[in-house]
Tab-separated table of C-alpha atoms and ligand atoms in Angstrom:
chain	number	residue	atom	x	y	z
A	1	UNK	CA	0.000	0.000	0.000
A	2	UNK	CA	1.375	3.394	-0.669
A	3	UNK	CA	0.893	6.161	2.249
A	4	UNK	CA	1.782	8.928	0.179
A	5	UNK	CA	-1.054	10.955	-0.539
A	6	UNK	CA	-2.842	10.020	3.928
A	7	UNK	CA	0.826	11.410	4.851
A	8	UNK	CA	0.207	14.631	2.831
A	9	UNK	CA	-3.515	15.050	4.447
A	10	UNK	CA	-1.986	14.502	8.134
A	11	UNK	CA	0.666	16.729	7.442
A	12	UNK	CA	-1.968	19.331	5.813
A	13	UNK	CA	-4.288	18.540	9.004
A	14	UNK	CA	-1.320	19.241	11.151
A	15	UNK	CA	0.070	22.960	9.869
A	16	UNK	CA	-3.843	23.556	9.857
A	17	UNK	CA	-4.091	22.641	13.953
A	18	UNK	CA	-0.840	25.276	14.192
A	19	UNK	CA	1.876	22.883	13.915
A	20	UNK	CA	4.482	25.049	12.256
A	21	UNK	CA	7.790	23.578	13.355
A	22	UNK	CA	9.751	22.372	10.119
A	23	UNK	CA	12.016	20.074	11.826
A	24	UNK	CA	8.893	18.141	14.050
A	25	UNK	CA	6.762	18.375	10.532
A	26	UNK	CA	9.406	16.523	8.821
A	27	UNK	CA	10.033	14.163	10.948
A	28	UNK	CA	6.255	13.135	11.557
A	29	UNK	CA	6.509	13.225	7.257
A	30	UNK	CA	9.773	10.683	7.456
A	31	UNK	CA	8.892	8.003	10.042
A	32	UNK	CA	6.271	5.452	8.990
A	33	UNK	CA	3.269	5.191	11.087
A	34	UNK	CA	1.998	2.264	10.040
A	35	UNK	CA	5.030	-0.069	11.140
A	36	UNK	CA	4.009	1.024	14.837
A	37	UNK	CA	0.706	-1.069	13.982
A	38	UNK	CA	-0.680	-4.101	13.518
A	39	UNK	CA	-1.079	-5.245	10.034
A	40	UNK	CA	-5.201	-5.012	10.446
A	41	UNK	CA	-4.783	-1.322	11.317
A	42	UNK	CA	-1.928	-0.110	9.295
A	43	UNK	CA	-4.527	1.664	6.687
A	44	UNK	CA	-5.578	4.210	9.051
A	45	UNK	CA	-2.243	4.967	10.139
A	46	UNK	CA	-2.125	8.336	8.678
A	47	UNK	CA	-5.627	9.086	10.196
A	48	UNK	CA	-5.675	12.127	13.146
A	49	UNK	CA	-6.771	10.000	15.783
A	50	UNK	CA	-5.113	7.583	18.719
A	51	UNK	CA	-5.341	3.454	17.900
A	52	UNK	CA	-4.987	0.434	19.718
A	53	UNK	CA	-1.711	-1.174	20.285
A	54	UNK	CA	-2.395	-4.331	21.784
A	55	UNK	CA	-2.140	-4.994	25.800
A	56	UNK	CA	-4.589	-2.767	26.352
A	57	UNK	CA	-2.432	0.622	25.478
A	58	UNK	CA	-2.207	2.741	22.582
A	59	UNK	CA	-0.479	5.033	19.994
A	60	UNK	CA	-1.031	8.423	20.581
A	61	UNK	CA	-2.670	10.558	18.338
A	62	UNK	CA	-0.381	12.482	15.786
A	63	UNK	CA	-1.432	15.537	16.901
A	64	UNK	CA	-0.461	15.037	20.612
A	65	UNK	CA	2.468	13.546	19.186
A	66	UNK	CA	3.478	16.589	17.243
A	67	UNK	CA	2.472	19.172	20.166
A	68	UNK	CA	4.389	17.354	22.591
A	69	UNK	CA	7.337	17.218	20.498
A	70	UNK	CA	7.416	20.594	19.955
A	71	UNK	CA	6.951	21.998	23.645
A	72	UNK	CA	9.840	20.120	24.379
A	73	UNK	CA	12.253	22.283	22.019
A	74	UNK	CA	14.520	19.919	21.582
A	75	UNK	CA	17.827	20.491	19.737
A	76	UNK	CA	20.479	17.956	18.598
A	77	UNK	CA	22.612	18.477	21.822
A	78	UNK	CA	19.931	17.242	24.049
A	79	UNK	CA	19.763	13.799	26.324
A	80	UNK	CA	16.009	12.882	26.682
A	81	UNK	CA	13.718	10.394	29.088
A	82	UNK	CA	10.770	9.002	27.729
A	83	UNK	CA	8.000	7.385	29.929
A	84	UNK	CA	6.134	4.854	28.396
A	85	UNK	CA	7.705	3.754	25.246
A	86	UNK	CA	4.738	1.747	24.130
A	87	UNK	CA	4.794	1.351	19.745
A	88	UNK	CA	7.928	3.637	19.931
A	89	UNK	CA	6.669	5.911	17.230
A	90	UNK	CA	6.815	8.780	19.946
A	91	UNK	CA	10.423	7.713	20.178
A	92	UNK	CA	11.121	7.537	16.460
A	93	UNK	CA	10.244	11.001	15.966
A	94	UNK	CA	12.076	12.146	18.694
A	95	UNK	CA	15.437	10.301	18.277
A	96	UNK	CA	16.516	12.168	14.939
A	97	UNK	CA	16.069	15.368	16.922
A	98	UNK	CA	18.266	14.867	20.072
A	99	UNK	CA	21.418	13.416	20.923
A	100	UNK	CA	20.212	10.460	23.089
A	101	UNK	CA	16.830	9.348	24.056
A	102	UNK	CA	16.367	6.915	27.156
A	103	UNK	CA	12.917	5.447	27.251
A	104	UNK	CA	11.259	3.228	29.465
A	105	UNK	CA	8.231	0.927	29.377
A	106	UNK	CA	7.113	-1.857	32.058
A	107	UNK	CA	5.304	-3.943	29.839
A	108	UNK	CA	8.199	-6.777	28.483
A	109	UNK	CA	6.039	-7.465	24.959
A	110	UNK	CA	5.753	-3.811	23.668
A	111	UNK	CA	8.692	-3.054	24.223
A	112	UNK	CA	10.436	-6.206	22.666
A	113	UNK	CA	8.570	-5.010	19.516
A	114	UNK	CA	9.862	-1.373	20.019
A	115	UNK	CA	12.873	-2.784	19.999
A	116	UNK	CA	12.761	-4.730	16.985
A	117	UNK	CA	11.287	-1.381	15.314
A	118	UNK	CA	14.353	0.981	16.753
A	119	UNK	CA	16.881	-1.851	15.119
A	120	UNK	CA	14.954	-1.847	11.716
A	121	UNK	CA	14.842	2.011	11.553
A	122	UNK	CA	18.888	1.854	12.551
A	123	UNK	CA	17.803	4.417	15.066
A	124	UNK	CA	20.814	4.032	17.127
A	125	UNK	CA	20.775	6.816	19.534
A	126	UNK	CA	17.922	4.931	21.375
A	127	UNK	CA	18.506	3.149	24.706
A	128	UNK	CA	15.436	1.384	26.064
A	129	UNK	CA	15.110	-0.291	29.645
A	130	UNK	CA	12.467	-2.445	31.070
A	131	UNK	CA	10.977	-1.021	34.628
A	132	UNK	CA	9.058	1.440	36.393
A	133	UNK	CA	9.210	5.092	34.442
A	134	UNK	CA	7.512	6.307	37.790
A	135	UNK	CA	10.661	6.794	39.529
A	136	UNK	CA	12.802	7.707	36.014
A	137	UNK	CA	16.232	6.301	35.232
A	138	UNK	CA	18.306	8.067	38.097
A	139	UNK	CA	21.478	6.467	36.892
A	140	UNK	CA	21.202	8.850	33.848
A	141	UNK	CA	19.998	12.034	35.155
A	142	UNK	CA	20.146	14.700	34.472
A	143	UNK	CA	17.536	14.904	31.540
A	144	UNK	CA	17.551	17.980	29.082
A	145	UNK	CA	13.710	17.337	28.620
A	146	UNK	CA	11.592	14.497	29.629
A	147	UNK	CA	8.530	13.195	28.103
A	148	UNK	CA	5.850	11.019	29.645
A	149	UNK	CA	3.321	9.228	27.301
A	150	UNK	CA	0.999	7.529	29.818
A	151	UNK	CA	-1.085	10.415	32.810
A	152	UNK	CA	0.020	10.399	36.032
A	153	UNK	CA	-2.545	10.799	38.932
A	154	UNK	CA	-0.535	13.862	39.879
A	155	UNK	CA	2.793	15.167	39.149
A	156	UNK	CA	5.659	13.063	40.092
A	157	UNK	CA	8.688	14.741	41.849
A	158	UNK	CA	10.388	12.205	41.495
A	159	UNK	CA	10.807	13.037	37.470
A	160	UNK	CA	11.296	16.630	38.131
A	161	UNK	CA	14.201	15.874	39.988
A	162	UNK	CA	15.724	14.394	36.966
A	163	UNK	CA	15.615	17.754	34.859
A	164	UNK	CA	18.443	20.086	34.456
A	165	UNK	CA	17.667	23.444	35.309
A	166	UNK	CA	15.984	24.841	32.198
A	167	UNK	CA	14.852	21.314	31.209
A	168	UNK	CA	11.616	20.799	30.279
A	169	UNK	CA	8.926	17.896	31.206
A	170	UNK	CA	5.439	16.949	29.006
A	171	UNK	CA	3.114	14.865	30.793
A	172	UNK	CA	-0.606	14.557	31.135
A	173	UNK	CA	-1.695	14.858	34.421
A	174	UNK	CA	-5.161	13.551	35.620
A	175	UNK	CA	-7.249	10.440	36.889
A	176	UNK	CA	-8.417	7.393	34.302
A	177	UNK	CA	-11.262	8.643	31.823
A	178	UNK	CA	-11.384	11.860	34.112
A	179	UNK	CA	-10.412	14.968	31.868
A	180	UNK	CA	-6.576	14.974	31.687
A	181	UNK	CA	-4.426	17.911	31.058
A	182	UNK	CA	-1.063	17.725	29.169
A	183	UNK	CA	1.045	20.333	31.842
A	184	UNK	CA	4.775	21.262	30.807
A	185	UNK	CA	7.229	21.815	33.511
A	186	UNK	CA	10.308	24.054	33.678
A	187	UNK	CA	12.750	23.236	36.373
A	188	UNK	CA	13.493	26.882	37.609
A	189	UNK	CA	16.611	27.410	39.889
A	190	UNK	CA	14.784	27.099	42.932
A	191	UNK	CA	11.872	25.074	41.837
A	192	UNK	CA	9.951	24.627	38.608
A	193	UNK	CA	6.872	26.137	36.156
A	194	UNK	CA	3.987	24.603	35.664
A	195	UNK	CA	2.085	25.639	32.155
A	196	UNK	CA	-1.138	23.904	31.216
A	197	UNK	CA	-1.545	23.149	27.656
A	198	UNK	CA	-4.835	21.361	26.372
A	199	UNK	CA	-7.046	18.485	27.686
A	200	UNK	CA	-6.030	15.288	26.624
A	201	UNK	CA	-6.831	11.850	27.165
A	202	UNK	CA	-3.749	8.872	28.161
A	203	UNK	CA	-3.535	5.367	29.509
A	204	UNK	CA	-2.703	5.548	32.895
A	205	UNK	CA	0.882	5.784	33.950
A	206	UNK	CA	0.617	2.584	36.668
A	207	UNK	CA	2.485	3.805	40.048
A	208	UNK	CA	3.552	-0.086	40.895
A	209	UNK	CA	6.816	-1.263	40.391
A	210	UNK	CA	5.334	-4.470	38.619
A	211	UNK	CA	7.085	-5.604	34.993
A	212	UNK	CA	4.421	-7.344	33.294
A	213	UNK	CA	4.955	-10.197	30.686
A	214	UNK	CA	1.974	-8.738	28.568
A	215	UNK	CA	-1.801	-9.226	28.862
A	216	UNK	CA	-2.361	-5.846	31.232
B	301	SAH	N1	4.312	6.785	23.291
B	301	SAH	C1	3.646	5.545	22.947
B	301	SAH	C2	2.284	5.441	23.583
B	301	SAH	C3	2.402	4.787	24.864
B	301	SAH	S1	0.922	4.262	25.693
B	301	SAH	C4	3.541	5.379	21.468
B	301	SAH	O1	3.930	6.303	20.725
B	301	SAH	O2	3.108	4.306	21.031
B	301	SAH	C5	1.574	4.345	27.337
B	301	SAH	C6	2.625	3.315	27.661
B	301	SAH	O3	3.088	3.582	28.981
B	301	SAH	C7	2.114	1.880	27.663
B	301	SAH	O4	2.865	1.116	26.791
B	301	SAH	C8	2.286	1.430	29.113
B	301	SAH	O5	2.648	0.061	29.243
B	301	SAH	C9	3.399	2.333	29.583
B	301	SAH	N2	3.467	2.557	31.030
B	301	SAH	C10	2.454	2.791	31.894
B	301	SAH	N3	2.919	2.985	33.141
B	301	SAH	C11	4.267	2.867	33.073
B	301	SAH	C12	5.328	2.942	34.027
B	301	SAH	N4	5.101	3.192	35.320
B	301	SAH	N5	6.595	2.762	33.590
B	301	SAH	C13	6.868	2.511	32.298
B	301	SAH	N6	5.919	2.429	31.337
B	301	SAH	C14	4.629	2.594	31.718
């Protein structure tokens, strides 16, 4: 099947929804969606909208893909944590545009198939880890920005710890199916920001310390 023409509409659909970034547009124009899918789904992956990814979780919406991409601001010098690797197509786009990205998912089976998708892209700047993206990687930090695909009950300190001074953090913030809000944080000398951006709507981000094998 040839994308073509769906990728031209999304891209359209994005610019239109104030998406000017050249660097984020080009990237979301470069990476194919629809190896992030299953094969059932794969014709709709240039649609605007969020889809299943097995286990209960799913790709975010292009859209919330491309605004949270560009709130972070992220240049080719940054070193980036990622919350919730899930498909990895958040991660795809976000890899060509920093120096490192560190992302972390506690369910084993999506992220094996991440995997397989970060070695087939030869995105090589990607280092992935199995475990509990509630707490961060603290072997790593500091973080030049830090992005969290999955909404956290509340804001978790323990990932604002892990940003250098200036760094920024995207996250949604809210309770299952209650409204969510997608906040970014700016770690201030003494503190940090908070700026609300729009409502949104995320898996949870689970607060155990459980790896699962798959199935939840
Ligand atoms: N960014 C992904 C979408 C991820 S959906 C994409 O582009 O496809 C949210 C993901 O967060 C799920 O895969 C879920 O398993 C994972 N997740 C939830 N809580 C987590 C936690 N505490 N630590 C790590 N990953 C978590």
């Amino acid at each position: 099947m040839n994308y073509e023409a769906d990728k031209i509409r999304l891209i359209m659909t994005l610019r239109r929804e104030g998406i000017t970034d050249t660097r984020v547009l080009s990237a979301m124009e470069r990476v194919p969606r629809e190896m992030f899918l299953a094969p059932d789904l794969a014709d709709k992956a240039y649609d605007n909208v969020a889809l299943p990814i097995g286990h209960g979780q799913t790709i975010s919406q292009p859209m919330v893909v491309a605004a949270m991409t560009v709130k972070l601001d992220v240049d080719k010098r940054m070193k980036l944590l990622e919350i919730g690797t899930g498909s990895g197509y958040q991660t795809a786009i976000l890899a060509p545009l920093c120096r490192r990205i560190y992302t972390m998912e506690r369910n084993r089976n999506l992220m094996r198939e991440a995997e397989v998708r970060f070695k087939s892209l030869r995105l090589s700047n990607v280092v992935t880890w199995l475990g509990d993206g509630y707490r961060g990687w603290p072997e790593q930090a500091p973080f030049d920005g830090i992005i969290v695909t999955a909404a956290a009950p509340e804001l978790p300190m323990s990932l604002v710890e892990q940003l250098t001074v200036g760094g920024r953090m995207v996250i949604p913030i809210g309770a299952e199916g209650d409204d969510q809000e997608l906040v970014c944080i700016t770690r201030t000398d003494d503190g940090f920001e908070r700026e609300s951006m729009f409502a949104v709507r995320f898996v949870p981000l689970v607060t155990d310390r459980r790896i699962v094998a798959g199935g939840s």
